[in-house]
PDB file of C-alpha atoms in Angstrom:
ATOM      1  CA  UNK T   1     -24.833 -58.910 -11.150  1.00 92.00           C
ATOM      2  CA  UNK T   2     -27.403 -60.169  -8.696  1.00 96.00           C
ATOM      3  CA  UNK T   3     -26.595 -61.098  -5.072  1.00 96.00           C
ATOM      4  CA  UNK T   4     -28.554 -63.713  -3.105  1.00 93.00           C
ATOM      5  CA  UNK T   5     -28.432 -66.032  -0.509  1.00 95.00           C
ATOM      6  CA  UNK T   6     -26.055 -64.492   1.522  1.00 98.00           C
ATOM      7  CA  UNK T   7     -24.503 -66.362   4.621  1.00 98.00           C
ATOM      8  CA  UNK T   8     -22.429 -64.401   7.354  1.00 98.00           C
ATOM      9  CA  UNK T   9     -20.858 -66.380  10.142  1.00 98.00           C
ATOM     10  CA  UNK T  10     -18.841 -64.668  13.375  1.00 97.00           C
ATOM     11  CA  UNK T  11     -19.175 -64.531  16.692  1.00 96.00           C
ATOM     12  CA  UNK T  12     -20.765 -67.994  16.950  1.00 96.00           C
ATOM     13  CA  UNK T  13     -23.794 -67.048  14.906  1.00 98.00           C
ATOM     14  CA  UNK T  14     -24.295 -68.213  11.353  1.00 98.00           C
ATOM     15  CA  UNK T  15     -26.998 -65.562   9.596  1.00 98.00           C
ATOM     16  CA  UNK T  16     -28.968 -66.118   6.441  1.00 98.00           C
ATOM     17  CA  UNK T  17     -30.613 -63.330   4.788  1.00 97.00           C
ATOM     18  CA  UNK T  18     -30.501 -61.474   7.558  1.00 97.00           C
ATOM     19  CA  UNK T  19     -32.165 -64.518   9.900  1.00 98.00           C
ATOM     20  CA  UNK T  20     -30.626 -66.326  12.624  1.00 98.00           C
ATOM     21  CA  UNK T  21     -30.479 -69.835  11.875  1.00 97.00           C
ATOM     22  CA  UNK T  22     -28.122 -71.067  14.115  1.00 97.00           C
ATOM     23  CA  UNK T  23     -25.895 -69.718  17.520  1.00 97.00           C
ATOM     24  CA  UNK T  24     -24.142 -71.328  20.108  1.00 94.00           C
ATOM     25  CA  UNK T  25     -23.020 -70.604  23.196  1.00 87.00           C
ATOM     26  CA  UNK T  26     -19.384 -72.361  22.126  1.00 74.00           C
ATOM     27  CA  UNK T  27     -16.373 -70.657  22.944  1.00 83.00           C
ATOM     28  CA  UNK T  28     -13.918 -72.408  20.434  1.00 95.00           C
ATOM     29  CA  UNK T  29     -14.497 -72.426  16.873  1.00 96.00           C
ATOM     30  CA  UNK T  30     -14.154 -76.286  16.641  1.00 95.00           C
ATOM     31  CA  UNK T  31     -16.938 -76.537  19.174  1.00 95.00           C
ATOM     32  CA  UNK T  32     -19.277 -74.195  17.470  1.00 97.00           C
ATOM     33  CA  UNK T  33     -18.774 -75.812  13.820  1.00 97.00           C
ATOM     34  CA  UNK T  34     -19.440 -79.250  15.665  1.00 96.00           C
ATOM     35  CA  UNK T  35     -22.711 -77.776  17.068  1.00 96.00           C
ATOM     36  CA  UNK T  36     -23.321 -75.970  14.126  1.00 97.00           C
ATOM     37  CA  UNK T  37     -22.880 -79.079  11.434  1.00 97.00           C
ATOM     38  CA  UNK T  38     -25.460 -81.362  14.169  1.00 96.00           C
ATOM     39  CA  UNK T  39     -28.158 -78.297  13.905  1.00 96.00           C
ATOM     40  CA  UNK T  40     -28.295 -78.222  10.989  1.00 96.00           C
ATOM     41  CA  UNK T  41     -28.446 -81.770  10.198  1.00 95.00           C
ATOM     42  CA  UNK T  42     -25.901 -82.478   7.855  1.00 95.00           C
ATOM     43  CA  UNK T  43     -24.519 -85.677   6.535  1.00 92.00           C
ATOM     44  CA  UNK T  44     -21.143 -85.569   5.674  1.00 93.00           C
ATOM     45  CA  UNK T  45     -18.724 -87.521   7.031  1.00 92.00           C
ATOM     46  CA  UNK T  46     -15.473 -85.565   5.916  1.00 93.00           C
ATOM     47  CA  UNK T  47     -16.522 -83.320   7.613  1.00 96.00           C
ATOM     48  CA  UNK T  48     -14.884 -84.304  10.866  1.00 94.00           C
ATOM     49  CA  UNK T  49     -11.539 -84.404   9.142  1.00 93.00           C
ATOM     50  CA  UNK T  50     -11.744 -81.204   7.714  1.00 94.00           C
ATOM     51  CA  UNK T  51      -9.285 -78.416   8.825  1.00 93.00           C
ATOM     52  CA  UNK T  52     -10.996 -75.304  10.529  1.00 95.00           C
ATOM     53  CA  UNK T  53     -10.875 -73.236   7.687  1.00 96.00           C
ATOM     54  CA  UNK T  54     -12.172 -76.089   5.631  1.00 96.00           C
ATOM     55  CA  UNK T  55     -15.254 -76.207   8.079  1.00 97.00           C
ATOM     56  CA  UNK T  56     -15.927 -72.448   7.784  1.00 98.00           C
ATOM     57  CA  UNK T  57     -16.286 -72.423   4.844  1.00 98.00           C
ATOM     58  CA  UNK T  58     -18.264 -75.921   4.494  1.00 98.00           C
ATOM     59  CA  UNK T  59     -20.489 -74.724   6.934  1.00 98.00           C
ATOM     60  CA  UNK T  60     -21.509 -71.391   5.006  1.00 98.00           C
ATOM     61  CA  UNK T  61     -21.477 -72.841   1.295  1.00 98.00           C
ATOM     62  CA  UNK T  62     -24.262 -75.892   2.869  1.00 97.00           C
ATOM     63  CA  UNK T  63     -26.253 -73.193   4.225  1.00 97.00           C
ATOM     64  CA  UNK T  64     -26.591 -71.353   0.962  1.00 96.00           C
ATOM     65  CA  UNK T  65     -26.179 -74.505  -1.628  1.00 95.00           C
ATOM     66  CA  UNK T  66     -28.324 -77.141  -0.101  1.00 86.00           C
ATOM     67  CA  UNK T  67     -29.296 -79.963  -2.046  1.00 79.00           C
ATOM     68  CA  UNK T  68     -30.078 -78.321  -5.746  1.00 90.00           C
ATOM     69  CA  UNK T  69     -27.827 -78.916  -8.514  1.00 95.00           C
ATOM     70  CA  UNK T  70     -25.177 -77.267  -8.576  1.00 96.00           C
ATOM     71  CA  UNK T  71     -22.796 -78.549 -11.041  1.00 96.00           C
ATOM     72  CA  UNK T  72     -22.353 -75.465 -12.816  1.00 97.00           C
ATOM     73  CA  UNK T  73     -21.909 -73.151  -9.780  1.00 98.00           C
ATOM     74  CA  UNK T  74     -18.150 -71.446  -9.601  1.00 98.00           C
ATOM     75  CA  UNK T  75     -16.698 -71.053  -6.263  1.00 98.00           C
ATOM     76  CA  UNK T  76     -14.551 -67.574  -5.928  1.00 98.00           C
ATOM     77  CA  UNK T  77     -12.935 -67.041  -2.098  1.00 98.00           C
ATOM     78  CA  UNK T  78     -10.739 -64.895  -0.515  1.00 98.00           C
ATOM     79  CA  UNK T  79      -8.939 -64.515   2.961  1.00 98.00           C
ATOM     80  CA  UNK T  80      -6.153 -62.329   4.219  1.00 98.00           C
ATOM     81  CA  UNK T  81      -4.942 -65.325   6.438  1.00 96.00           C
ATOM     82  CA  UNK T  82      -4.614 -68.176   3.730  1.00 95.00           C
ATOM     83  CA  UNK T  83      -4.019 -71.535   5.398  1.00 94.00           C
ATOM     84  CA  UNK T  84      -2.217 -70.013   8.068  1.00 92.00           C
ATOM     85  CA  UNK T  85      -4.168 -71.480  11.529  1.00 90.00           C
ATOM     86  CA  UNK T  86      -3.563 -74.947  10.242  1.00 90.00           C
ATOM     87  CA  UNK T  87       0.200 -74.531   8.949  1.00 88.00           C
ATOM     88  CA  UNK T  88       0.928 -73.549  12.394  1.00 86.00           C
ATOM     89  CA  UNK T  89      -0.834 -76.814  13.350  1.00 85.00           C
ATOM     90  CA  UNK T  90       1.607 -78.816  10.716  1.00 85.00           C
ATOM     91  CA  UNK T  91       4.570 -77.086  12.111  1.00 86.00           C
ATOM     92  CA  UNK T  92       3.408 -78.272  15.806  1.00 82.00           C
ATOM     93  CA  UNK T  93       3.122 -82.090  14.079  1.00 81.00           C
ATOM     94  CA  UNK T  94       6.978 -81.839  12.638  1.00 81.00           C
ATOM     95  CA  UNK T  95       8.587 -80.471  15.854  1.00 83.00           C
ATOM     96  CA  UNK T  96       6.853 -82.964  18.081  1.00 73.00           C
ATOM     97  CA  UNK T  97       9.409 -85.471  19.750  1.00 67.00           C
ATOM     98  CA  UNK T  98       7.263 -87.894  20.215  1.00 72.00           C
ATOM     99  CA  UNK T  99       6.070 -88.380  16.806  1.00 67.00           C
ATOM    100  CA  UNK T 100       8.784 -90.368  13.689  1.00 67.00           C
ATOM    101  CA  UNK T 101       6.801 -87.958  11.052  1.00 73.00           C
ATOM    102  CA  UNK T 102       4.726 -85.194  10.300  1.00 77.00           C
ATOM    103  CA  UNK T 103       1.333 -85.459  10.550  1.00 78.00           C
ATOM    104  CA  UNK T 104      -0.117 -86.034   6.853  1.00 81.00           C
ATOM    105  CA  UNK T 105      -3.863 -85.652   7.928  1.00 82.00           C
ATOM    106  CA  UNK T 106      -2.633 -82.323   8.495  1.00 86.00           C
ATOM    107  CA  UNK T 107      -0.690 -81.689   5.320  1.00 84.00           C
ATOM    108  CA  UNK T 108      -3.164 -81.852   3.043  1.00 87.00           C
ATOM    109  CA  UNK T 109      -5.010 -78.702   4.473  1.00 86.00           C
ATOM    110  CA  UNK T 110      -1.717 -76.574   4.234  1.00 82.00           C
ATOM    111  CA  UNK T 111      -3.348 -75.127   1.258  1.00 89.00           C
ATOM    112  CA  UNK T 112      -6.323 -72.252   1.193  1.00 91.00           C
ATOM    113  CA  UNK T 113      -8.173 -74.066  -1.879  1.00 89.00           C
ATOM    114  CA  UNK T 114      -8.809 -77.332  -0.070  1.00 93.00           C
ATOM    115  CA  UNK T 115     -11.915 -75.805   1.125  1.00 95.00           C
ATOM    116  CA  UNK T 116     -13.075 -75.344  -1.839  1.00 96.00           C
ATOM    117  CA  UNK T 117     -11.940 -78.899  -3.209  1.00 94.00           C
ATOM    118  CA  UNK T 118     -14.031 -80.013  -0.204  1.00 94.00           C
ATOM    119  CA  UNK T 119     -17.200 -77.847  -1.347  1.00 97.00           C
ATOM    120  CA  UNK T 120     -16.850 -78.816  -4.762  1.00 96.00           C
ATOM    121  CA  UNK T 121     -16.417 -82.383  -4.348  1.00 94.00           C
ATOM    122  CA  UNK T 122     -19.914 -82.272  -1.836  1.00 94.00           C
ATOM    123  CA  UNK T 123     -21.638 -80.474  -4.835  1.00 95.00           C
ATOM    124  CA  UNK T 124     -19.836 -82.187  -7.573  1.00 95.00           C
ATOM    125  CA  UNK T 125     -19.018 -79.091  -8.950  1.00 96.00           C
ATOM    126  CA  UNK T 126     -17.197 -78.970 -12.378  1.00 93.00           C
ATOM    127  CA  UNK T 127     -16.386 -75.278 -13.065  1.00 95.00           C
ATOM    128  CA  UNK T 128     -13.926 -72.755 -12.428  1.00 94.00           C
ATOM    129  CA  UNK T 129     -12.886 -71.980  -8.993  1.00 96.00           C
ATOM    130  CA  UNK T 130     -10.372 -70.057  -7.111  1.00 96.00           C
ATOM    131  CA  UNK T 131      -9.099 -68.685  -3.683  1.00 97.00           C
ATOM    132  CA  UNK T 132      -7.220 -65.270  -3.203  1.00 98.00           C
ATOM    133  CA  UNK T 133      -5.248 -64.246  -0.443  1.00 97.00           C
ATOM    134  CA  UNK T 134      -5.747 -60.378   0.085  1.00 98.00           C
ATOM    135  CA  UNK T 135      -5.251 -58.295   2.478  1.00 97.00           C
ATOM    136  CA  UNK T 136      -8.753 -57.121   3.055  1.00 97.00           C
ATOM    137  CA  UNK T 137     -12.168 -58.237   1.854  1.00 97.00           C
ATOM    138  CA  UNK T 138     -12.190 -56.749  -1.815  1.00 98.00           C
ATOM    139  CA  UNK T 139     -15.978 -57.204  -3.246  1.00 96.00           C
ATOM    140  CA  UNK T 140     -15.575 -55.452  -6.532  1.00 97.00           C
ATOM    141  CA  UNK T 141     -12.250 -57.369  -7.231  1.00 98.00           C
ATOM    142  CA  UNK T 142     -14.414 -60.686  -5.926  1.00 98.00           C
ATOM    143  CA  UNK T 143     -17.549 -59.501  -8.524  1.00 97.00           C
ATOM    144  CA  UNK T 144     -15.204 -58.473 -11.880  1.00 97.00           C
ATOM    145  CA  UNK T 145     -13.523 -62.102 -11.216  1.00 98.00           C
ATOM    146  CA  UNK T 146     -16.694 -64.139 -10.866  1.00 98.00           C
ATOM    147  CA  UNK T 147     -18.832 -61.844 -13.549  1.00 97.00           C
ATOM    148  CA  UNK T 148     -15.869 -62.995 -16.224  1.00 97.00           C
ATOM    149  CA  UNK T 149     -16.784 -66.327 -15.390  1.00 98.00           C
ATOM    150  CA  UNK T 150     -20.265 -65.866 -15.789  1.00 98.00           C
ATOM    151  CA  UNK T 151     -19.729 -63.689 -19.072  1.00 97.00           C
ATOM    152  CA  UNK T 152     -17.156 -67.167 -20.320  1.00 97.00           C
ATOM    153  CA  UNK T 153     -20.243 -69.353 -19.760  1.00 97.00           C
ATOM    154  CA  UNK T 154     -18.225 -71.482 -17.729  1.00 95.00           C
ATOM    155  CA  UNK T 155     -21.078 -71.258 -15.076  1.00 98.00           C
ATOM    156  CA  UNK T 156     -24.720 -70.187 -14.282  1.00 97.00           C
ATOM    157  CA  UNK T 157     -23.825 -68.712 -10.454  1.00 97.00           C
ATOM    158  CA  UNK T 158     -20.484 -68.207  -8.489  1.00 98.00           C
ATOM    159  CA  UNK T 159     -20.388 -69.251  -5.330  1.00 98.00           C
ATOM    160  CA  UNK T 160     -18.471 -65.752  -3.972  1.00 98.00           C
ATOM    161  CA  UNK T 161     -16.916 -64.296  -0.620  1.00 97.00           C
ATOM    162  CA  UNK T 162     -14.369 -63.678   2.621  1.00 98.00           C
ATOM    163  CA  UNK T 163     -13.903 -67.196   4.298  1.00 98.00           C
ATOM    164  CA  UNK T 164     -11.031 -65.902   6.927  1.00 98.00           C
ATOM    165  CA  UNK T 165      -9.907 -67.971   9.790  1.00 97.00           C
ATOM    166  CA  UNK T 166      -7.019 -67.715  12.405  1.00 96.00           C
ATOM    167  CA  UNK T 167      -6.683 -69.410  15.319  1.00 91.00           C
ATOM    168  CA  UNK T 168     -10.485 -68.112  16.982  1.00 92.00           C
ATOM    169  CA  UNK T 169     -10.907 -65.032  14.707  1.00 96.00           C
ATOM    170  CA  UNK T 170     -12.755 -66.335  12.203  1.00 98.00           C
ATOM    171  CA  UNK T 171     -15.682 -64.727   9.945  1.00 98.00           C
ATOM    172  CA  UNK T 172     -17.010 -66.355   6.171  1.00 98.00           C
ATOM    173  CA  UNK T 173     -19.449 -63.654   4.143  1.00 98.00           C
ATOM    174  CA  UNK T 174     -20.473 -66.059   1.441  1.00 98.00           C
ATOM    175  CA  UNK T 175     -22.867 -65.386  -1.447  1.00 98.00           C
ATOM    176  CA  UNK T 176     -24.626 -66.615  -4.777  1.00 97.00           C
ATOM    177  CA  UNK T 177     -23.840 -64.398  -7.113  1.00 98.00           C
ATOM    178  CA  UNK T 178     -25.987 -64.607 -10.837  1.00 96.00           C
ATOM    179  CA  UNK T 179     -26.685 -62.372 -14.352  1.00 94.00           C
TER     180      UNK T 179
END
């Protein structure tokens, strides 16, 4: 298995290959992804809709995937935290008096593999794809998965790594991973 183009984002820094491309003095995540997503110029309007976890994930899957083809890329992710930050944020829209009804722009993030509906839908990716919840980042579990998908045929490259996020404590190690 070959790793490349690996994308590591904490502490407001997002990291390429070992390069800075992008840090910001933001002290929320929601204002570093919004000052991350202008830097690095991208155009996608979901975006702004997109649950924190969703946007974590977005944000290191564009830095690696770009604009190529990638139609036949897998997506493999795990977090210890699934969905967690924004159930709490669903719970907030049911027990609020002042609202008749949950909130169901909420709802539809109460789910770990929305982010990588969202991904796959920018990329209109048509493979395999998945999201574990584990307690710790696990690569060898992450590389037997995404090598059996690569052995299948069902892809060319898996689009592999930790996307965790809960309330501010957040950090995605993404990676391409090939034959």
């Amino acid at each position: 298995m070959k790793k490349t183009n690996i994308c590591t984002i904490e502490h407001s820094k997002i990291i390429v290959d070992g390069n800075l491309i992008f840090e910001s003095p933001g002290e929320t995540f929601q204002e570093f992804a919004k000052e991350a997503y202008k830097s690095l110029d991208l155009s996608y309007p979901k975006f702004h809709k997109m649950d924190q976890l969703s946007k974590l994930a977005f944000l290191s899957a564009e830095t690696i995937l770009k604009d190529e083809d990638h139609s036949r890329t897998a997506i493999v992710f795990a977090n210890r935290s699934s969905s967690l930050d924004t159930d709490f944020k669903y719970q907030e829209s049911i027990n609020d008096q002042d609202n008749f009804y949950p909130s169901p722009a909420v709802f539809v993030y109460t789910l770990p593999n929305i982010c990588v509906g969202e991904i796959s839908i920018k990329h209109k990716m048509q493979t395999e794809n998945a999201f574990f919840v584990l307690d710790e980042f696990d690569e060898n579990f992450l590389t037997d998965y995404s090598e059996q998908i690569l052995l299948s045929g069902k892809a060319d490259k898996v689009l592999c790594g930790w996307v965790e996020l809960y309330q501010e404590n957040y950090k995605a190690f993404v990676y391409l991973l090939t034959l």
